[in-house]
Amino acid sequence: MLSRTADSLFWLSRYMERAENLARVLDVASRMSTLPTEYSGTMNEWESAVATAGCATLFQQHREKATRESVVDFLVASPDNPNSILACIQTCRANARAVRGAMTAEMWEVVNGAWLSLQNIDFAEISGPELSRFLAMIMETSLRFDSVAYRTMLRTDPYWFQRLGTFVERADNSARLLDVKYHVLLPQSEAVGGGLDYFQWTSLLRSVSALTSFQWVYRESVKPWLVADFLILRPEQPRSLIAVYGEISRFLERIADLYGRQGESQRLARAMLGQLQNTPIDRLFQTGLHEFLGSFINDNNQLGSAIASQYLQ
Amino acid sequence: MAFDEMNGDDGATREVYADLSDWLAATPGDQLAHRRAEAEAMFRRIGITFSVYGDEQGGERLIPFDIIPRLLAMKEWKKLEAGLEQRVRALNAFIADVYGAREIVRAGIVPEDLVLRNAAFRPEMTRIKPAAGQYVHIAGIDVVRCGEDDLYVLEDNARTPSGVSYMLENREVMFRLFPELFAKMRVRPVDDYPDKLKATLRSLAPATASKEPEIVLLTPGALNSAYYEHSFLSDKMGIELVEGRDLFVRGNVVFMRTTEGPKRVDVIYRRIDDEYLDPLAFRPDSALGVPGLMAAYEAGNVTVSNAVGTGIADDKAIYSYMPDIVRFFSGQEPLLKNVPTWRCREQDALKYVLAHLSELVVKEVNGSGGYGMLVGPHASRAELEAFATKLKHDPAAYIAQPTLSLSTVPCFLDNGIASRHVDLRPFVLCGADKVRIVPGGLTRVAMTAGSLVVNSSQGGGTKDTWVVDDESAMQPFPL
C-alpha cells in the first residue's frame, strides 16, 4: 500500500485516540475539582490535567492561571492549542478524507459525523454544564470508531497500521497520565500522599475506566503500588503498558509477516515488551517510577519514528 | 421555442418517451417528491460532494440531482456514437500532426500562429511520442441538441474531463429508486465504465511495462473540486490514488512510495493540468507534480494519460476549425455539427461580435467550467459594456457563438414537472486497441427556468441518461 495512505491511517487513529484521552483527563479533573480541597492533594487538578495533556509550556504562554474555565477552554477548542480536542477531530477528519478509499464507509461515517456535530457546538460556553455531555460524546465517538474499525476492516496492512496508531498513542497517553501522578503512587513516602491520596488513586483508575476491574483483580482496597502494577504490568488490564505493547508487537509482526521482512520497529517493540515482562513491580519502584515512565515515553516516541521511517515515508 | 425531447416540436409525445410519459402521468407528485428526498439522502450519505472555487466557506456541496431520466433511442445513440468516434479519432490525428509533421498547417487549413503561439501548445511534445501515437485517451465531448436531428458539439474537453462519477452514481441511485421503470424499459448499462477505462489505460502501457502494468490515478489532493471522483474511480478500478509526493523519479523511471518500498509505475491517469505535472519542466512553484516526470515520459518509461499537450485541441479557436480537421484526417464529412463560431482574432468577426454582443455567447478560448463567459441575451447593459471593453483589449482571447436554443427535458422541481435546458457529456475512451464508449453520458441541467448554463460550478444539476434499447425484442418481465 501507499506509504501516505498508511501514514494517514496511522495518524488519524492517533488523533482519535488522543481526543478520547483528553476527554477522559478533563472528565476526571472535573470530578476531582468538585471535592473539598483537603481531598484533592498537593496539585491543582486543572494544572495536572494540562500536564497530562503534555502542553504545560504552551498553556503557560497563553493563559495566566489554571482554572476550570481556562483549562477546559484551552484543551477543548482554543485556537492557541494545536492539540485541542477540536483540532484532533479536525486533523483526524482531514486525514480520513485523504484516504477515504482505504477505510470502510462505516469508519468514515463515524469520523465525519463527529466532525459535523462539532460544527454546531458553541465553544464559548463549553466549560459550563454542557461539558460532561460533550466529553461523553467524544469518548463515545472514539469507542465507536474503534469498534467499527475492528468489525469492518479487512485484516491486511491498512488495518494493522490503523491499530498501530491507536495503540502507540494509547501507550503515550497512559504513561503520561501515570507520570503526572507518579508521586501519589510512591509507597511509604510521607512527603507525598497520606490517606487523602485515596481519591487520587481512584481517579487515576477512573480515568482509564479501570476502577471496577481493579476490584476484580486485586480484591483488596486500593493501594498505590497496586494501582501502578495494574496500569503498567498486568496484561489482563487492556490499557496497561504491557497489554498495549503486546498489541503493538503483534501488529508489527503481522506486517513483517506480510512483507516478509523484519526491521527496526519490530526489534524495538519486542525489546520494550520484553523489558515490561521482566520487570517486577518493586524493581520498578527502586529504579524510580518517574525515571521509568520518562524513558518509556521516550522509547515509545522512538518506536513511532522507527515505524515512520520503515513504512510511512 | 426550444426543442423538447419528450414532446417534440408539436406537443405529441415522442416514441421513446411513451412509457415514461405514461408513468409520469400516473405517479402522484407527492410520491415523486418522496423519491427525490430519498435520492438526496443517498447522495449525502455516500458523500458525493464537490467544492466550488471562490466559495468563501470552502464548503462541500451536493450537485442538484433531477430524478426524471433523460431518454435517447437506440437510433439516436448510434448516430451520436459514430460521430463521437469520428471526432475523437480526428482529435488524435490532429494533435499527432501538430506535434509532428504539421501537414494541416502546411495545407493552409489551420493558421500556424494559432498553433505555435497557443498557450496550450507544449513544445516538449515535439520530442515525445506517446504510446500507440494516441494523445486523447479520455474525452468528455459536450453535445447539445437543437432539434430532432440537430446535434452540435459544443466543446471537445480533451484535457482532464470530469463528471463520469456522477454518471455512474446517478444510475446507481436511479436503480434503487425506480426499479419498476428499469423493468419496463430496456436501459443499456453504463456501470462497466471503470473496466473500460482500465482496459484503455492498460492498452496504452509503455513497451517497458510488464504484463501487469502498474496504473495509478494522480490527483491534486483532497482539496480539489473533483476529489470525490478521483477517489471513486481509483476505488472502482482497484488502482492506487496517488498525489505528487507519493511519486518520485529515479533513472528516468517513475516509482511510488509504498510501505514495502519503491514500486515502479507504468501508467499515470493524471487529473492535474499540464502546467503542474513536473516543476522541472513547467511551473517551478508546483507542489502537486513530480520532479523529473517529463524526463521519464520522454524516455518512454511511463504513459501519461491524457498525453501532455492535448489542450491545444481544447482551444476554442481551434475548435472552430474542427469540421475541416475531421475532413482533412478522415476524408469524410463530419457526422456531428460544430456551432458556428466567430473568431474574434479576425477583424471582421470582431466587428460583427461587438455589434451583436447582446445576441451572442462569448467564451475565452482557453476557458472551461463556464467561468469567464458572457451569455449576451441574459446580460445587463453594464455587463455587456464591460465585456466589450475586455474584448477590444484582447480580441484573440475570445470566440463568439450564437445563443443556441438547447433542447429541454421534463424535470421534477419544487412546483411539479417543468422543462429545463440540458446538454450531454458522453465519455469517449480511446485506447491503443479501440475506441470504447459507454451508452449515454452525463446529462447536465440548467436548473433555473430559461437558463442555458449547465455547469455545476454555476449551479447546474445533473440527471441520469438512458439509452433505451428499443430495437432488440423485448423479453417479457419474469414474474
PDB file of C-alpha atoms in Angstrom, chain A residues 1-6 93-94 97-101 108-109 112 115 157 161 258-259 261 310-313, chain B residues 45-49 51 60 219 222-224 227-228 231 235 240-243 245-246 256-260:
ATOM      1  CA  MET A   1       0.000   0.000   0.000  1.00  0.00           C
ATOM      2  CA  LEU A   2       0.990   3.648  -0.426  1.00  0.00           C
ATOM      3  CA  SER A   3       3.144   4.998   2.398  1.00  0.00           C
ATOM      4  CA  ARG A   4       0.978   8.112   2.553  1.00  0.00           C
ATOM      5  CA  THR A   5      -2.160   6.033   2.988  1.00  0.00           C
ATOM      6  CA  ALA A   6      -0.564   4.075   5.818  1.00  0.00           C
ATOM      7  CA  ARG A  93     -11.146  14.050   9.617  1.00  0.00           C
ATOM      8  CA  ALA A  94      -8.712  15.715   7.210  1.00  0.00           C
ATOM      9  CA  ARG A  97     -10.850  12.421   3.834  1.00  0.00           C
ATOM     10  CA  ALA A  98      -7.475  11.998   2.166  1.00  0.00           C
ATOM     11  CA  VAL A  99      -7.663   8.207   2.443  1.00  0.00           C
ATOM     12  CA  ARG A 100     -11.363   7.523   2.260  1.00  0.00           C
ATOM     13  CA  GLY A 101     -10.819   4.623  -0.080  1.00  0.00           C
ATOM     14  CA  TRP A 108     -15.769   7.416   7.556  1.00  0.00           C
ATOM     15  CA  GLU A 109     -19.292   7.970   8.827  1.00  0.00           C
ATOM     16  CA  ASN A 112     -17.436  12.658   9.514  1.00  0.00           C
ATOM     17  CA  TRP A 115     -16.850  16.460  12.742  1.00  0.00           C
ATOM     18  CA  ASP A 157      -1.887  -3.915   6.244  1.00  0.00           C
ATOM     19  CA  PHE A 161      -1.403   0.478  10.561  1.00  0.00           C
ATOM     20  CA  LEU A 258       3.034  -9.966   5.151  1.00  0.00           C
ATOM     21  CA  TYR A 259       6.035  -8.101   3.748  1.00  0.00           C
ATOM     22  CA  ARG A 261      10.866  -8.566   6.273  1.00  0.00           C
ATOM     23  CA  GLN A 310      10.381   1.976   7.954  1.00  0.00           C
ATOM     24  CA  TYR A 311       6.904   2.271   6.407  1.00  0.00           C
ATOM     25  CA  LEU A 312       5.363   5.700   6.274  1.00  0.00           C
ATOM     26  CA  GLN A 313       7.781   7.864   4.292  1.00  0.00           C
TER      27      GLN A 313
ATOM     28  CA  ARG B  45     -24.694   9.579   2.772  1.00  0.00           C
ATOM     29  CA  ILE B  46     -22.343   8.421   0.032  1.00  0.00           C
ATOM     30  CA  GLY B  47     -20.731  11.834   0.349  1.00  0.00           C
ATOM     31  CA  ILE B  48     -20.774  12.768  -3.340  1.00  0.00           C
ATOM     32  CA  THR B  49     -19.855  16.359  -2.957  1.00  0.00           C
ATOM     33  CA  SER B  51     -16.267  22.113  -3.769  1.00  0.00           C
ATOM     34  CA  GLU B  60     -18.647  20.784   0.163  1.00  0.00           C
ATOM     35  CA  THR B 219      -4.852  13.655  -8.009  1.00  0.00           C
ATOM     36  CA  ALA B 222      -8.405  16.221  -1.173  1.00  0.00           C
ATOM     37  CA  LEU B 223      -8.978  19.962  -1.665  1.00  0.00           C
ATOM     38  CA  ASN B 224      -9.599  19.625  -5.394  1.00  0.00           C
ATOM     39  CA  TYR B 227     -11.528  14.780  -5.477  1.00  0.00           C
ATOM     40  CA  TYR B 228     -14.577  12.650  -4.851  1.00  0.00           C
ATOM     41  CA  SER B 231     -11.183   8.505  -5.157  1.00  0.00           C
ATOM     42  CA  ASP B 235     -11.508   2.598  -5.948  1.00  0.00           C
ATOM     43  CA  GLU B 240      -3.751   3.464  -6.151  1.00  0.00           C
ATOM     44  CA  LEU B 241      -4.881   7.080  -5.781  1.00  0.00           C
ATOM     45  CA  VAL B 242      -1.602   8.970  -5.596  1.00  0.00           C
ATOM     46  CA  GLU B 243      -0.546  12.551  -5.040  1.00  0.00           C
ATOM     47  CA  ARG B 245       4.519  13.485  -3.253  1.00  0.00           C
ATOM     48  CA  ASP B 246       3.786   9.737  -3.444  1.00  0.00           C
ATOM     49  CA  MET B 256       5.636   5.252  -5.939  1.00  0.00           C
ATOM     50  CA  ARG B 257       6.454   5.158  -2.252  1.00  0.00           C
ATOM     51  CA  THR B 258       4.801   2.143  -0.669  1.00  0.00           C
ATOM     52  CA  THR B 259       5.063   0.545   2.754  1.00  0.00           C
ATOM     53  CA  GLU B 260       7.093  -2.193   1.057  1.00  0.00           C
TER      54      GLU B 260
END
